[in-house]
Short mmCIF file of C-alpha atoms and ligand atoms in Angstrom, two decimals:
data_model
loop_
_atom_site.label_atom_id
_atom_site.label_comp_id
_atom_site.label_asym_id
_atom_site.label_seq_id
_atom_site.Cartn_x
_atom_site.Cartn_y
_atom_site.Cartn_z
CA MET Q 1 101.96 95.12 122.47
CA LEU Q 2 102.74 97.59 119.69
CA GLU Q 3 101.32 96.57 116.32
CA PRO Q 4 101.50 98.22 112.92
CA ARG Q 5 98.39 99.28 110.96
CA ALA Q 6 96.11 96.52 109.67
CA GLY Q 7 97.25 97.28 106.11
CA VAL Q 8 100.87 96.67 107.04
CA LEU Q 9 100.02 93.35 108.71
CA ARG Q 10 98.32 92.25 105.48
CA MET Q 11 100.94 93.78 103.21
CA LYS Q 12 102.51 91.41 100.74
CA GLU Q 13 106.25 91.21 101.39
CA TYR Q 14 108.75 91.79 98.63
CA HIS Q 15 112.27 90.46 99.02
CA PRO Q 16 114.17 90.89 95.77
CA PRO Q 17 116.94 88.27 95.60
CA LEU Q 18 119.78 90.80 95.56
CA GLY Q 19 122.45 88.73 97.38
CA ASP Q 20 125.77 88.11 95.56
CA ARG Q 21 125.11 89.41 92.06
CA SER Q 22 128.56 88.98 90.57
CA GLY Q 23 128.40 87.55 87.06
CA LEU Q 24 126.22 88.40 84.08
CA ARG Q 25 123.11 90.05 85.59
CA LEU Q 26 120.16 88.78 83.60
CA ASP Q 27 117.86 88.72 86.63
CA PHE Q 28 116.47 92.26 87.17
CA ASN Q 29 115.95 93.64 83.65
CA GLU Q 30 118.51 96.37 84.25
CA ASN Q 31 120.78 97.76 81.58
CA THR Q 32 123.50 95.09 81.64
CA LEU Q 33 126.34 97.35 80.55
CA ALA Q 34 126.52 101.02 81.60
CA CYS Q 35 124.83 104.39 81.45
CA SER Q 36 125.98 107.07 79.02
CA PRO Q 37 129.60 108.18 79.60
CA LYS Q 38 128.25 111.77 79.68
CA VAL Q 39 126.46 110.91 82.92
CA ARG Q 40 129.73 109.71 84.46
CA GLU Q 41 131.39 113.02 83.56
CA VAL Q 42 128.71 114.99 85.39
CA LEU Q 43 128.87 112.70 88.41
CA GLY Q 44 132.64 113.13 88.59
CA ALA Q 45 132.30 116.93 88.63
CA ILE Q 46 129.94 117.09 91.63
CA SER Q 47 131.48 119.14 94.44
CA SER Q 48 131.18 118.84 98.19
CA ALA Q 49 129.33 122.18 98.20
CA ASP Q 50 126.78 120.70 95.77
CA LEU Q 51 126.13 117.98 98.33
CA THR Q 52 125.45 120.44 101.14
CA LYS Q 53 122.26 121.64 99.43
CA TYR Q 54 118.81 120.10 99.51
CA PRO Q 55 117.90 118.81 96.06
CA GLU Q 56 115.81 121.10 93.86
CA ARG Q 57 113.50 119.08 91.68
CA ALA Q 58 111.58 121.77 89.77
CA PRO Q 59 114.19 122.86 87.16
CA VAL Q 60 114.93 119.26 86.21
CA GLU Q 61 111.22 118.49 86.10
CA ALA Q 62 110.81 121.33 83.60
CA LEU Q 63 113.56 119.86 81.43
CA VAL Q 64 112.11 116.36 81.58
CA ALA Q 65 108.67 117.78 80.73
CA GLU Q 66 110.06 119.52 77.66
CA HIS Q 67 111.83 116.35 76.56
CA HIS Q 68 108.48 114.52 76.63
CA GLY Q 69 106.40 117.32 75.07
CA LEU Q 70 104.64 118.01 78.38
CA ARG Q 71 104.14 121.01 80.64
CA PRO Q 72 106.19 121.14 83.90
CA GLU Q 73 102.99 120.91 85.97
CA GLN Q 74 102.29 117.56 84.32
CA VAL Q 75 105.52 115.89 85.43
CA LEU Q 76 106.63 114.54 88.79
CA LEU Q 77 110.09 113.04 89.29
CA THR Q 78 110.15 110.14 91.72
CA ASN Q 79 112.61 107.86 93.49
CA GLY Q 80 112.13 105.19 90.84
CA VAL Q 81 108.76 104.03 89.56
CA ASP Q 82 108.44 102.10 92.81
CA GLU Q 83 108.01 105.37 94.70
CA ALA Q 84 105.64 106.54 91.98
CA ILE Q 85 103.43 103.49 92.62
CA HIS Q 86 103.53 104.18 96.35
CA VAL Q 87 102.53 107.81 95.76
CA LEU Q 88 99.64 106.73 93.53
CA CYS Q 89 98.34 104.27 96.12
CA GLN Q 90 98.58 106.92 98.85
CA THR Q 91 96.85 109.51 96.66
CA TYR Q 92 93.92 107.47 95.38
CA LEU Q 93 93.23 104.42 97.56
CA ASN Q 94 91.02 104.56 100.65
CA PRO Q 95 90.83 101.42 102.80
CA GLY Q 96 88.41 99.05 101.05
CA ASP Q 97 88.80 100.65 97.61
CA ALA Q 98 89.77 98.29 94.82
CA LEU Q 99 93.06 98.14 92.96
CA LEU Q 100 92.42 96.33 89.69
CA LEU Q 101 95.29 94.37 88.13
CA PRO Q 102 95.67 92.05 85.18
CA VAL Q 103 97.97 89.26 86.41
CA PRO Q 104 100.72 88.20 86.24
CA THR Q 105 102.24 91.64 86.51
CA TYR Q 106 104.80 93.71 88.39
CA SER Q 107 104.73 92.85 92.12
CA MET Q 108 104.95 96.32 93.61
CA TYR Q 109 101.39 97.33 92.63
CA GLU Q 110 100.07 94.73 95.01
CA VAL Q 111 102.66 95.48 97.70
CA TYR Q 112 101.73 99.17 97.97
CA GLY Q 113 98.04 98.58 97.24
CA SER Q 114 97.74 96.12 100.11
CA GLY Q 115 99.66 98.56 102.33
CA ALA Q 116 96.98 101.18 101.59
CA GLU Q 117 94.39 98.59 102.76
CA ALA Q 118 92.90 98.30 99.29
CA ARG Q 119 91.16 95.21 98.01
CA ILE Q 120 93.20 93.69 95.20
CA ASP Q 121 91.07 92.55 92.24
CA ARG Q 122 93.23 90.26 90.10
CA ILE Q 123 92.19 89.41 86.55
CA ALA Q 124 94.05 86.50 84.99
CA ALA Q 125 95.62 87.11 81.59
CA GLY Q 126 94.24 85.11 78.69
CA ASP Q 127 96.00 82.23 76.92
CA ASP Q 128 99.63 83.06 76.26
CA PHE Q 129 99.37 85.93 78.76
CA VAL Q 130 97.31 88.07 76.37
CA PHE Q 131 95.94 91.27 77.96
CA PRO Q 132 92.49 90.32 79.38
CA LEU Q 133 90.61 93.39 78.11
CA ASP Q 134 87.03 92.12 78.33
CA ALA Q 135 87.46 90.52 81.76
CA LEU Q 136 89.15 93.67 83.03
CA LEU Q 137 86.36 95.91 81.72
CA GLY Q 138 83.83 93.57 83.31
CA ALA Q 139 85.59 93.80 86.68
CA ILE Q 140 85.42 97.60 86.94
CA THR Q 141 83.08 98.62 89.78
CA ALA Q 142 82.29 101.81 91.70
CA GLN Q 143 85.02 100.76 94.18
CA THR Q 144 87.71 100.56 91.50
CA ARG Q 145 89.97 103.53 92.23
CA LEU Q 146 93.25 102.47 90.64
CA ILE Q 147 94.03 100.25 87.66
CA ALA Q 148 97.65 99.39 86.89
CA ILE Q 149 98.69 98.26 83.43
CA ALA Q 150 102.35 97.63 82.63
CA ASN Q 151 103.10 98.05 78.92
CA PRO Q 152 105.13 96.03 78.07
CA ASN Q 153 104.20 93.85 81.01
CA SER Q 154 106.61 92.09 83.34
CA PRO Q 155 107.35 89.19 83.66
CA THR Q 156 105.66 88.29 80.35
CA GLY Q 157 106.90 90.93 77.88
CA GLN Q 158 103.34 91.19 76.47
CA THR Q 159 101.97 94.46 75.12
CA VAL Q 160 98.67 96.28 75.36
CA ARG Q 161 97.35 98.12 72.31
CA ARG Q 162 96.54 101.82 72.47
CA GLU Q 163 92.85 101.19 71.65
CA GLN Q 164 92.67 98.75 74.55
CA ILE Q 165 94.10 101.33 76.96
CA LEU Q 166 91.58 103.86 75.66
CA ARG Q 167 88.74 101.43 76.36
CA VAL Q 168 89.90 101.06 79.98
CA LEU Q 169 90.28 104.84 80.41
CA GLU Q 170 86.75 105.39 79.11
CA ALA Q 171 85.20 102.59 81.16
CA ALA Q 172 86.65 103.84 84.48
CA PRO Q 173 86.48 107.66 84.58
CA HIS Q 174 86.36 107.47 88.40
CA ALA Q 175 89.64 105.51 88.60
CA ALA Q 176 93.26 106.50 88.12
CA VAL Q 177 94.62 104.39 85.27
CA LEU Q 178 98.38 103.90 85.58
CA VAL Q 179 100.10 102.91 82.35
CA ASP Q 180 103.54 101.81 83.51
CA GLU Q 181 105.90 102.32 80.58
CA ALA Q 182 109.06 101.19 82.42
CA TYR Q 183 110.14 99.24 79.30
CA PHE Q 184 108.87 101.83 76.81
CA HIS Q 185 112.17 102.24 74.93
CA PHE Q 186 112.27 98.59 73.88
CA LEU Q 187 108.68 98.80 72.54
CA GLY Q 188 108.60 102.32 71.11
CA GLU Q 189 104.83 102.83 71.61
CA THR Q 190 103.41 105.16 74.22
CA VAL Q 191 100.25 106.90 75.41
CA ILE Q 192 102.16 109.79 77.00
CA ASP Q 193 100.78 112.05 74.24
CA LEU Q 194 97.32 111.60 75.82
CA VAL Q 195 98.42 113.09 79.14
CA GLY Q 196 96.41 116.21 79.86
CA LYS Q 197 93.78 115.23 77.28
CA THR Q 198 92.55 112.22 79.25
CA PRO Q 199 91.91 113.24 82.88
CA ASN Q 200 92.34 109.81 84.51
CA LEU Q 201 95.50 108.73 82.65
CA ILE Q 202 98.77 108.55 84.56
CA VAL Q 203 101.91 107.38 82.77
CA ALA Q 204 105.06 106.15 84.52
CA ARG Q 205 108.55 105.98 83.05
CA THR Q 206 111.82 104.85 84.61
CA PHE Q 207 115.48 105.66 84.09
CA SER Q 208 116.41 102.26 85.60
CA LYS Q 209 116.14 100.18 82.45
CA ALA Q 210 117.33 101.45 79.05
CA PHE Q 211 119.05 104.51 80.57
CA GLY Q 212 121.09 102.30 82.91
CA LEU Q 213 120.52 104.30 86.11
CA ALA Q 214 118.80 101.78 88.41
CA GLY Q 215 121.22 102.58 91.23
CA LEU Q 216 120.34 106.26 91.20
CA ARG Q 217 116.60 105.60 91.63
CA LEU Q 218 114.91 107.83 89.10
CA GLY Q 219 111.41 107.56 87.75
CA MET Q 220 108.68 109.91 86.64
CA LEU Q 221 104.93 110.28 86.55
CA ALA Q 222 103.07 112.19 83.87
CA ALA Q 223 99.45 113.23 84.41
CA SER Q 224 97.10 116.17 84.04
CA ALA Q 225 98.10 119.19 86.15
CA GLU Q 226 94.80 118.81 88.06
CA GLN Q 227 95.68 115.31 89.22
CA MET Q 228 99.36 116.04 89.66
CA GLN Q 229 98.67 118.61 92.37
CA TRP Q 230 97.44 115.78 94.64
CA MET Q 231 100.43 113.54 93.95
CA ARG Q 232 102.78 116.47 94.58
CA ARG Q 233 101.12 116.84 97.98
CA VAL Q 234 101.78 113.21 98.86
CA ILE Q 235 105.39 112.82 97.69
CA SER Q 236 108.27 113.63 100.01
CA PRO Q 237 109.85 116.88 98.77
CA TYR Q 238 113.41 115.54 98.64
CA SER Q 239 112.91 111.92 97.60
CA VAL Q 240 114.93 112.40 94.40
CA ASN Q 241 118.46 113.19 95.52
CA SER Q 242 120.90 115.74 94.05
CA LEU Q 243 123.13 113.18 92.34
CA ALA Q 244 120.16 111.69 90.53
CA LEU Q 245 118.87 115.13 89.53
CA ALA Q 246 122.31 116.14 88.22
CA CYS Q 247 122.49 113.02 86.07
CA LEU Q 248 119.16 113.43 84.33
CA PRO Q 249 120.06 116.27 81.92
CA PRO Q 250 123.15 114.49 80.49
CA ALA Q 251 121.24 111.20 80.27
CA LEU Q 252 118.45 112.85 78.27
CA ALA Q 253 120.93 114.74 76.11
CA ASP Q 254 122.68 111.56 75.00
CA MET Q 255 119.87 109.83 73.14
CA ASP Q 256 122.45 108.38 70.73
CA TYR Q 257 123.74 106.22 73.55
CA LEU Q 258 120.24 105.16 74.54
CA ASN Q 259 119.27 104.33 70.96
CA TRP Q 260 122.44 102.31 70.52
CA TYR Q 261 121.72 100.27 73.65
CA VAL Q 262 118.09 99.66 72.67
CA ALA Q 263 119.09 98.51 69.16
CA GLU Q 264 121.70 96.22 70.70
CA VAL Q 265 119.09 94.63 73.00
CA ARG Q 266 116.59 94.19 70.18
CA ALA Q 267 119.16 92.40 68.02
CA ALA Q 268 120.33 90.28 70.96
CA ARG Q 269 116.73 89.36 71.81
CA VAL Q 270 116.26 87.83 68.35
CA GLU Q 271 119.46 85.81 68.78
CA PHE Q 272 118.43 84.59 72.21
CA GLU Q 273 114.92 83.70 71.04
CA THR Q 274 116.41 81.73 68.14
CA ALA Q 275 118.55 79.78 70.62
CA LEU Q 276 115.49 79.05 72.79
CA ASP Q 277 113.56 77.81 69.76
CA ARG Q 278 116.46 75.67 68.60
CA ASN Q 279 116.49 74.00 72.02
CA GLY Q 280 112.72 73.56 72.14
CA VAL Q 281 112.25 75.89 75.13
CA GLN Q 282 108.78 77.43 75.30
CA ARG Q 283 108.89 81.25 75.30
CA TRP Q 284 106.52 84.13 74.80
CA PRO Q 285 106.96 87.04 72.39
CA SER Q 286 108.49 89.98 74.25
CA ALA Q 287 108.58 93.70 73.50
CA ALA Q 288 110.91 94.35 76.45
CA ASN Q 289 114.52 93.63 77.42
CA PHE Q 290 113.72 90.16 78.75
CA VAL Q 291 112.12 86.91 77.69
CA LEU Q 292 109.87 84.66 79.77
CA THR Q 293 110.63 80.96 79.26
CA ARG Q 294 109.02 77.79 80.57
CA ILE Q 295 111.60 75.35 81.87
CA GLY Q 296 109.08 73.19 83.75
CA ALA Q 297 109.58 71.14 86.90
CA GLN Q 298 113.35 71.66 86.91
CA HIS Q 299 113.14 75.48 87.00
CA ARG Q 300 115.02 75.80 90.32
CA ARG Q 301 117.87 73.58 89.23
CA PHE Q 302 118.06 75.43 85.93
CA VAL Q 303 118.48 78.78 87.74
CA GLU Q 304 121.21 77.21 89.90
CA GLU Q 305 122.98 75.70 86.89
CA MET Q 306 122.93 79.10 85.17
CA ARG Q 307 124.42 80.65 88.31
CA GLU Q 308 127.14 77.96 88.29
CA ARG Q 309 128.00 79.39 84.87
CA ASN Q 310 128.00 82.96 86.19
CA VAL Q 311 124.69 83.95 84.62
CA LEU Q 312 121.95 85.20 86.93
CA VAL Q 313 118.36 84.65 85.81
CA ARG Q 314 115.06 85.06 87.68
CA ASP Q 315 112.74 82.27 88.75
CA ARG Q 316 109.14 83.51 88.17
CA SER Q 317 107.47 80.19 88.90
CA SER Q 318 105.35 81.58 91.74
CA ASP Q 319 103.76 84.31 89.59
CA PRO Q 320 100.13 83.56 88.62
CA GLY Q 321 100.05 81.27 85.56
CA CYS Q 322 103.86 81.06 85.44
CA GLU Q 323 104.52 77.59 86.88
CA GLY Q 324 107.99 76.43 85.85
CA CYS Q 325 108.82 79.81 84.28
CA VAL Q 326 112.15 81.63 84.35
CA ARG Q 327 112.65 85.21 83.15
CA ILE Q 328 115.88 86.05 81.38
CA THR Q 329 117.04 89.64 80.76
CA ILE Q 330 118.55 90.46 77.38
CA GLY Q 331 121.78 92.42 77.32
CA THR Q 332 124.19 93.18 74.49
CA ARG Q 333 124.89 90.77 71.63
CA GLU Q 334 128.30 89.96 73.05
CA GLN Q 335 126.80 89.10 76.44
CA THR Q 336 124.13 87.05 74.70
CA VAL Q 337 126.75 84.76 73.18
CA ASN Q 338 127.76 83.84 76.75
CA ALA Q 339 124.13 83.64 77.86
CA ILE Q 340 123.34 81.15 75.08
CA TYR Q 341 126.42 79.12 75.93
CA ALA Q 342 125.32 78.96 79.59
CA LEU Q 343 121.72 78.21 78.58
CA GLU Q 344 122.69 75.19 76.50
CA ALA Q 345 125.07 73.87 79.15
CA ALA Q 346 122.49 74.34 81.91
CA LEU Q 347 119.79 72.62 79.84
CA ALA Q 348 122.14 69.67 79.21
CA GLU Q 349 122.89 69.49 82.94
CA ILE Q 350 119.19 69.21 83.88
CA GLY Q 351 118.67 66.50 81.24
CA TRP Q 352 116.56 68.72 78.97
CA LYS Q 353 114.76 66.78 76.25
CA GLY Q 354 112.45 69.45 74.89
CA LYS Q 355 109.41 71.14 76.39
CA GLY Q 356 109.46 70.61 80.18
N1 PMP U 401 107.54 98.85 86.63
C1 PMP U 401 107.87 97.69 86.08
C2 PMP U 401 106.91 97.03 85.14
C3 PMP U 401 109.10 97.10 86.40
O1 PMP U 401 109.44 95.91 85.90
C4 PMP U 401 109.99 97.77 87.26
C5 PMP U 401 111.38 97.23 87.56
N2 PMP U 401 111.52 96.21 88.42
C6 PMP U 401 109.58 98.96 87.85
C7 PMP U 401 108.36 99.48 87.48
C8 PMP U 401 110.40 99.67 88.87
O2 PMP U 401 111.30 100.53 88.31
P1 PMP U 401 112.18 101.51 89.18
O3 PMP U 401 113.56 100.97 89.20
O4 PMP U 401 112.07 102.81 88.46
O5 PMP U 401 111.59 101.60 90.57
#
C-alpha cells in the first residue's frame, strides 16, 4: 500500500478552526478592520493582462529591503510567515536534527519541523510564561540546527529582550535562529538591524497582522545574503502571487494607516485588560494584539457563550501550560466596547465568581 514519508506520518496536524467566522473575529489575531484604502485602489486597478504574467518578486523585494534598511539579497518574500517557516525547516533540518522551541509557542514550527523529520526539543516557559533563557541555552546541543523564538510570542503575548536573543545567537553559531516578529508593530522592538552582522540570525515579518493582509498571504524573511542564497534555492519561485506583490508597495507607503491601527489596538488593549481585571479574570501582560486569559474549567462553554454573542475567541487550553486558557484578539476601541459587553455577559452565563 502507498504510504507517505515517515516524517509525514509523524507530522503534527494543524486544523485551524476556520468554519463560519461571521461576527467579531477575535480568534486569529488578524487586523479586525481593514487594510489601507490605498491597497484597495491598487487591487481595483489590476488588469486581466497583469494576471496573465508570472509574478516577479525581485523588484518588490528590493523595495521591501529598502523599507527595512536592508540589501535586496537579504530579503525573501514568502507566502506568509507559514511558508517562511516551511522554507527554513527544508533548508536547515536533516532527519534527526533538533528543532529547539520554548513552549508554548506558535504551532507551525512544530508542524513543519516534524515534517522534516526533526526531533522537537521543547523547553517549557518559566512562571507566567517568561522566556526560559537559561533552560534554552542549556538545551543547545550539536544536533540543534534551528531555534524558533516568536517575539512577541503567541499565544502568551510575552516578549524576549534583545540581550536574551543575543545570548542565544552566540550560544548556537551552528544553528539558524529564527526570530519571528509577526507581531512586531504592536511591540516596536526588533533585531532586524542585526541582520547581516550576525550570520545565524533570521528574522521573519508578516503582513497578515497590523497591515491587515492575511488573505493575500504575504510574509518575509531577512537574513545574511550568504544564508539567503540557500533559502532562495528552496522556495518555490512563484509562491507569492501577483496580487500580493502589487499590494505591498501601497501598504508600505501608507504607514500613517498602519500607525493609526497600531495605536488603536494599544489603546483598546488597555481598556480590555482593565475589564478583565475588574472581573477578576487572570491575564498575562501582552505586547501583541491579543491577550491570553485563564477562564478555567469552563473554557469551552465560555468560547461558546462568546460565539452566541457574535464574538469569536480562541480556546488555547491544549497548549503546554495553558490549561483553561482562552486567547482574545484586540481590535479597535469601538469593537472592544462590544467585546467587553460580550465578555461580561458570557462570564455571567458560566456562573463566573472570580478566578476559575
Ligand atoms: N508567526 C506567529 C507567531 C503567528 O502568530 C502567526 C499567525 N498565526 C504567523 C507566524 C503566521 O503568519 P502568516 O499569516 O504570515 O503566515
